[in-house]
Amino acid sequence: QVQLVESGGGSVQAGGSLTLSCAASGYTSSMGWFRQGPGTEREGVAAIDVYGITTYADSVKGRFAISKDNTYNTLYLQMTGLKPEDAAMYYCAAAPLRVIPPLSPSDYSSWGQGTQVTVYS
């Protein structure tokens, strides 16, 4: 029942910044951002629960920030200090209940189509 549409991907120079957006329709309790590079498994990047509590992967702590506009049901991922290893397809995900651990992709039931992020040096 949940529909997710990502936007904001693009090509960024290493050290630069980029902000991704995810417009959601339907009930979303937990939301998160995941990414998948070529030939790699999908990994959790950041998550936020209904109360605004956030969780980050160690690789992005201090560089990425997840936030949610509850009025418009829109999820954001602010990325700074981008590195070449951050390049991937980024996906927005949602779940109707609290997800433990928050960065477990298998516990999210709704997914967006993805938005591509490339980082060049």
JSON list of C-alpha atoms in Angstrom, two decimals:
[
{"chain": "A", "resi": 1, "resn": "GLN", "atom": "CA", "xyz": [0.00, 0.00, 0.00]},
{"chain": "A", "resi": 2, "resn": "VAL", "atom": "CA", "xyz": [3.01, 2.27, 0.49]},
{"chain": "A", "resi": 3, "resn": "GLN", "atom": "CA", "xyz": [4.44, 3.98, -2.55]},
{"chain": "A", "resi": 4, "resn": "LEU", "atom": "CA", "xyz": [7.92, 5.48, -2.48]},
{"chain": "A", "resi": 5, "resn": "VAL", "atom": "CA", "xyz": [9.52, 7.72, -5.08]},
{"chain": "A", "resi": 6, "resn": "GLU", "atom": "CA", "xyz": [13.16, 8.76, -4.77]},
{"chain": "A", "resi": 7, "resn": "SER", "atom": "CA", "xyz": [14.80, 11.76, -6.38]},
{"chain": "A", "resi": 8, "resn": "GLY", "atom": "CA", "xyz": [17.96, 13.82, -6.10]},
{"chain": "A", "resi": 9, "resn": "GLY", "atom": "CA", "xyz": [20.59, 11.40, -7.36]},
{"chain": "A", "resi": 10, "resn": "GLY", "atom": "CA", "xyz": [23.39, 12.54, -9.62]},
{"chain": "A", "resi": 11, "resn": "SER", "atom": "CA", "xyz": [27.11, 12.76, -10.23]},
{"chain": "A", "resi": 12, "resn": "VAL", "atom": "CA", "xyz": [29.19, 14.49, -7.55]},
{"chain": "A", "resi": 13, "resn": "GLN", "atom": "CA", "xyz": [32.88, 15.16, -7.13]},
{"chain": "A", "resi": 14, "resn": "ALA", "atom": "CA", "xyz": [34.57, 13.50, -4.16]},
{"chain": "A", "resi": 15, "resn": "GLY", "atom": "CA", "xyz": [34.20, 15.69, -1.09]},
{"chain": "A", "resi": 16, "resn": "GLY", "atom": "CA", "xyz": [31.00, 17.21, -2.40]},
{"chain": "A", "resi": 17, "resn": "SER", "atom": "CA", "xyz": [27.43, 17.08, -1.13]},
{"chain": "A", "resi": 18, "resn": "LEU", "atom": "CA", "xyz": [24.11, 15.75, -2.33]},
{"chain": "A", "resi": 19, "resn": "THR", "atom": "CA", "xyz": [20.63, 15.46, -0.84]},
{"chain": "A", "resi": 20, "resn": "LEU", "atom": "CA", "xyz": [18.23, 12.66, -1.71]},
{"chain": "A", "resi": 21, "resn": "SER", "atom": "CA", "xyz": [14.47, 12.84, -1.26]},
{"chain": "A", "resi": 22, "resn": "CYS", "atom": "CA", "xyz": [11.81, 10.17, -0.96]},
{"chain": "A", "resi": 23, "resn": "ALA", "atom": "CA", "xyz": [8.14, 11.03, -1.28]},
{"chain": "A", "resi": 24, "resn": "ALA", "atom": "CA", "xyz": [5.95, 8.49, 0.50]},
{"chain": "A", "resi": 25, "resn": "SER", "atom": "CA", "xyz": [2.26, 7.69, 0.20]},
{"chain": "A", "resi": 26, "resn": "GLY", "atom": "CA", "xyz": [0.57, 5.51, 2.79]},
{"chain": "A", "resi": 27, "resn": "TYR", "atom": "CA", "xyz": [1.41, 4.51, 6.34]},
{"chain": "A", "resi": 28, "resn": "THR", "atom": "CA", "xyz": [5.11, 4.53, 7.19]},
{"chain": "A", "resi": 29, "resn": "SER", "atom": "CA", "xyz": [6.34, 3.82, 10.71]},
{"chain": "A", "resi": 30, "resn": "SER", "atom": "CA", "xyz": [10.01, 3.16, 10.04]},
{"chain": "A", "resi": 31, "resn": "MET", "atom": "CA", "xyz": [11.91, 4.45, 7.03]},
{"chain": "A", "resi": 32, "resn": "GLY", "atom": "CA", "xyz": [15.43, 4.06, 5.80]},
{"chain": "A", "resi": 33, "resn": "TRP", "atom": "CA", "xyz": [17.96, 4.49, 3.05]},
{"chain": "A", "resi": 34, "resn": "PHE", "atom": "CA", "xyz": [19.83, 1.58, 1.54]},
{"chain": "A", "resi": 35, "resn": "ARG", "atom": "CA", "xyz": [22.38, 1.33, -1.22]},
{"chain": "A", "resi": 36, "resn": "GLN", "atom": "CA", "xyz": [23.70, -1.28, -3.58]},
{"chain": "A", "resi": 37, "resn": "GLY", "atom": "CA", "xyz": [26.78, -1.02, -5.77]},
{"chain": "A", "resi": 38, "resn": "PRO", "atom": "CA", "xyz": [27.55, -3.18, -8.80]},
{"chain": "A", "resi": 39, "resn": "GLY", "atom": "CA", "xyz": [28.04, -6.79, -7.75]},
{"chain": "A", "resi": 40, "resn": "THR", "atom": "CA", "xyz": [27.40, -6.04, -4.07]},
{"chain": "A", "resi": 41, "resn": "GLU", "atom": "CA", "xyz": [24.62, -6.82, -1.63]},
{"chain": "A", "resi": 42, "resn": "ARG", "atom": "CA", "xyz": [22.18, -4.17, -0.54]},
{"chain": "A", "resi": 43, "resn": "GLU", "atom": "CA", "xyz": [23.32, -2.51, 2.68]},
{"chain": "A", "resi": 44, "resn": "GLY", "atom": "CA", "xyz": [21.67, -0.21, 5.17]},
{"chain": "A", "resi": 45, "resn": "VAL", "atom": "CA", "xyz": [22.84, 3.39, 5.23]},
{"chain": "A", "resi": 46, "resn": "ALA", "atom": "CA", "xyz": [20.53, 5.22, 7.62]},
{"chain": "A", "resi": 47, "resn": "ALA", "atom": "CA", "xyz": [17.15, 4.75, 9.25]},
{"chain": "A", "resi": 48, "resn": "ILE", "atom": "CA", "xyz": [14.66, 6.79, 11.25]},
{"chain": "A", "resi": 49, "resn": "ASP", "atom": "CA", "xyz": [11.72, 5.67, 13.35]},
{"chain": "A", "resi": 50, "resn": "VAL", "atom": "CA", "xyz": [8.36, 7.31, 14.01]},
{"chain": "A", "resi": 51, "resn": "TYR", "atom": "CA", "xyz": [9.82, 9.33, 16.90]},
{"chain": "A", "resi": 52, "resn": "GLY", "atom": "CA", "xyz": [12.76, 10.65, 14.90]},
{"chain": "A", "resi": 53, "resn": "ILE", "atom": "CA", "xyz": [15.39, 8.36, 16.40]},
{"chain": "A", "resi": 54, "resn": "THR", "atom": "CA", "xyz": [18.12, 7.76, 13.83]},
{"chain": "A", "resi": 55, "resn": "THR", "atom": "CA", "xyz": [20.58, 4.98, 13.11]},
{"chain": "A", "resi": 56, "resn": "TYR", "atom": "CA", "xyz": [23.60, 5.15, 10.79]},
{"chain": "A", "resi": 57, "resn": "ALA", "atom": "CA", "xyz": [26.02, 2.73, 9.28]},
{"chain": "A", "resi": 58, "resn": "ASP", "atom": "CA", "xyz": [29.52, 3.21, 10.67]},
{"chain": "A", "resi": 59, "resn": "SER", "atom": "CA", "xyz": [30.82, 4.09, 7.23]},
{"chain": "A", "resi": 60, "resn": "VAL", "atom": "CA", "xyz": [28.62, 7.19, 6.96]},
{"chain": "A", "resi": 61, "resn": "LYS", "atom": "CA", "xyz": [28.48, 8.50, 10.53]},
{"chain": "A", "resi": 62, "resn": "GLY", "atom": "CA", "xyz": [29.37, 12.16, 10.68]},
{"chain": "A", "resi": 63, "resn": "ARG", "atom": "CA", "xyz": [28.87, 12.58, 6.94]},
{"chain": "A", "resi": 64, "resn": "PHE", "atom": "CA", "xyz": [25.25, 11.63, 6.26]},
{"chain": "A", "resi": 65, "resn": "ALA", "atom": "CA", "xyz": [22.09, 12.85, 7.96]},
{"chain": "A", "resi": 66, "resn": "ILE", "atom": "CA", "xyz": [18.64, 11.32, 7.66]},
{"chain": "A", "resi": 67, "resn": "SER", "atom": "CA", "xyz": [15.52, 13.34, 8.39]},
{"chain": "A", "resi": 68, "resn": "LYS", "atom": "CA", "xyz": [11.79, 13.15, 7.83]},
{"chain": "A", "resi": 69, "resn": "ASP", "atom": "CA", "xyz": [9.09, 15.70, 7.22]},
{"chain": "A", "resi": 70, "resn": "ASN", "atom": "CA", "xyz": [6.12, 14.06, 8.91]},
{"chain": "A", "resi": 71, "resn": "THR", "atom": "CA", "xyz": [3.61, 16.58, 7.58]},
{"chain": "A", "resi": 72, "resn": "TYR", "atom": "CA", "xyz": [4.38, 15.76, 3.96]},
{"chain": "A", "resi": 73, "resn": "ASN", "atom": "CA", "xyz": [5.65, 12.23, 4.62]},
{"chain": "A", "resi": 74, "resn": "THR", "atom": "CA", "xyz": [8.94, 12.87, 2.87]},
{"chain": "A", "resi": 75, "resn": "LEU", "atom": "CA", "xyz": [12.28, 11.30, 3.76]},
{"chain": "A", "resi": 76, "resn": "TYR", "atom": "CA", "xyz": [15.64, 12.98, 3.15]},
{"chain": "A", "resi": 77, "resn": "LEU", "atom": "CA", "xyz": [19.26, 11.93, 3.14]},
{"chain": "A", "resi": 78, "resn": "GLN", "atom": "CA", "xyz": [21.80, 14.73, 3.33]},
{"chain": "A", "resi": 79, "resn": "MET", "atom": "CA", "xyz": [25.19, 13.49, 2.20]},
{"chain": "A", "resi": 80, "resn": "THR", "atom": "CA", "xyz": [28.41, 15.43, 2.68]},
{"chain": "A", "resi": 81, "resn": "GLY", "atom": "CA", "xyz": [32.06, 14.58, 2.27]},
{"chain": "A", "resi": 82, "resn": "LEU", "atom": "CA", "xyz": [31.16, 12.05, -0.41]},
{"chain": "A", "resi": 83, "resn": "LYS", "atom": "CA", "xyz": [33.70, 9.37, -1.23]},
{"chain": "A", "resi": 84, "resn": "PRO", "atom": "CA", "xyz": [34.07, 7.19, -4.33]},
{"chain": "A", "resi": 85, "resn": "GLU", "atom": "CA", "xyz": [32.97, 4.19, -2.27]},
{"chain": "A", "resi": 86, "resn": "ASP", "atom": "CA", "xyz": [29.63, 5.92, -1.64]},
{"chain": "A", "resi": 87, "resn": "ALA", "atom": "CA", "xyz": [28.71, 5.50, -5.30]},
{"chain": "A", "resi": 88, "resn": "ALA", "atom": "CA", "xyz": [25.70, 3.20, -5.57]},
{"chain": "A", "resi": 89, "resn": "MET", "atom": "CA", "xyz": [22.03, 2.94, -6.34]},
{"chain": "A", "resi": 90, "resn": "TYR", "atom": "CA", "xyz": [20.25, 4.39, -3.32]},
{"chain": "A", "resi": 91, "resn": "TYR", "atom": "CA", "xyz": [16.86, 3.04, -2.30]},
{"chain": "A", "resi": 92, "resn": "CYS", "atom": "CA", "xyz": [14.22, 4.40, 0.02]},
{"chain": "A", "resi": 93, "resn": "ALA", "atom": "CA", "xyz": [12.38, 1.83, 2.15]},
{"chain": "A", "resi": 94, "resn": "ALA", "atom": "CA", "xyz": [9.50, 1.77, 4.62]},
{"chain": "A", "resi": 95, "resn": "ALA", "atom": "CA", "xyz": [7.98, -0.59, 7.17]},
{"chain": "A", "resi": 96, "resn": "PRO", "atom": "CA", "xyz": [4.68, -0.47, 9.09]},
{"chain": "A", "resi": 97, "resn": "LEU", "atom": "CA", "xyz": [6.35, -1.38, 12.40]},
{"chain": "A", "resi": 98, "resn": "ARG", "atom": "CA", "xyz": [9.55, -0.69, 14.27]},
{"chain": "A", "resi": 99, "resn": "VAL", "atom": "CA", "xyz": [12.51, -2.44, 12.66]},
{"chain": "A", "resi": 100, "resn": "ILE", "atom": "CA", "xyz": [15.15, -4.06, 14.86]},
{"chain": "A", "resi": 101, "resn": "PRO", "atom": "CA", "xyz": [17.93, -3.78, 13.88]},
{"chain": "A", "resi": 102, "resn": "PRO", "atom": "CA", "xyz": [16.95, -0.62, 11.98]},
{"chain": "A", "resi": 103, "resn": "LEU", "atom": "CA", "xyz": [19.32, -1.24, 9.06]},
{"chain": "A", "resi": 104, "resn": "SER", "atom": "CA", "xyz": [18.10, -4.73, 8.22]},
{"chain": "A", "resi": 105, "resn": "PRO", "atom": "CA", "xyz": [16.83, -4.60, 4.61]},
{"chain": "A", "resi": 106, "resn": "SER", "atom": "CA", "xyz": [14.83, -7.83, 4.91]},
{"chain": "A", "resi": 107, "resn": "ASP", "atom": "CA", "xyz": [12.46, -6.24, 7.44]},
{"chain": "A", "resi": 108, "resn": "TYR", "atom": "CA", "xyz": [11.31, -3.45, 5.14]},
{"chain": "A", "resi": 109, "resn": "SER", "atom": "CA", "xyz": [8.25, -4.22, 3.07]},
{"chain": "A", "resi": 110, "resn": "SER", "atom": "CA", "xyz": [8.08, -1.25, 0.68]},
{"chain": "A", "resi": 111, "resn": "TRP", "atom": "CA", "xyz": [10.80, -0.02, -1.65]},
{"chain": "A", "resi": 112, "resn": "GLY", "atom": "CA", "xyz": [11.30, 2.77, -4.12]},
{"chain": "A", "resi": 113, "resn": "GLN", "atom": "CA", "xyz": [12.75, 2.33, -7.58]},
{"chain": "A", "resi": 114, "resn": "GLY", "atom": "CA", "xyz": [16.13, 3.75, -6.60]},
{"chain": "A", "resi": 115, "resn": "THR", "atom": "CA", "xyz": [18.15, 6.81, -7.53]},
{"chain": "A", "resi": 116, "resn": "GLN", "atom": "CA", "xyz": [21.72, 6.61, -8.81]},
{"chain": "A", "resi": 117, "resn": "VAL", "atom": "CA", "xyz": [24.59, 8.36, -7.04]},
{"chain": "A", "resi": 118, "resn": "THR", "atom": "CA", "xyz": [28.02, 8.50, -8.64]},
{"chain": "A", "resi": 119, "resn": "VAL", "atom": "CA", "xyz": [31.13, 10.00, -7.08]},
{"chain": "A", "resi": 120, "resn": "TYR", "atom": "CA", "xyz": [34.20, 10.87, -9.11]},
{"chain": "A", "resi": 121, "resn": "SER", "atom": "CA", "xyz": [37.65, 11.86, -7.93]}
]
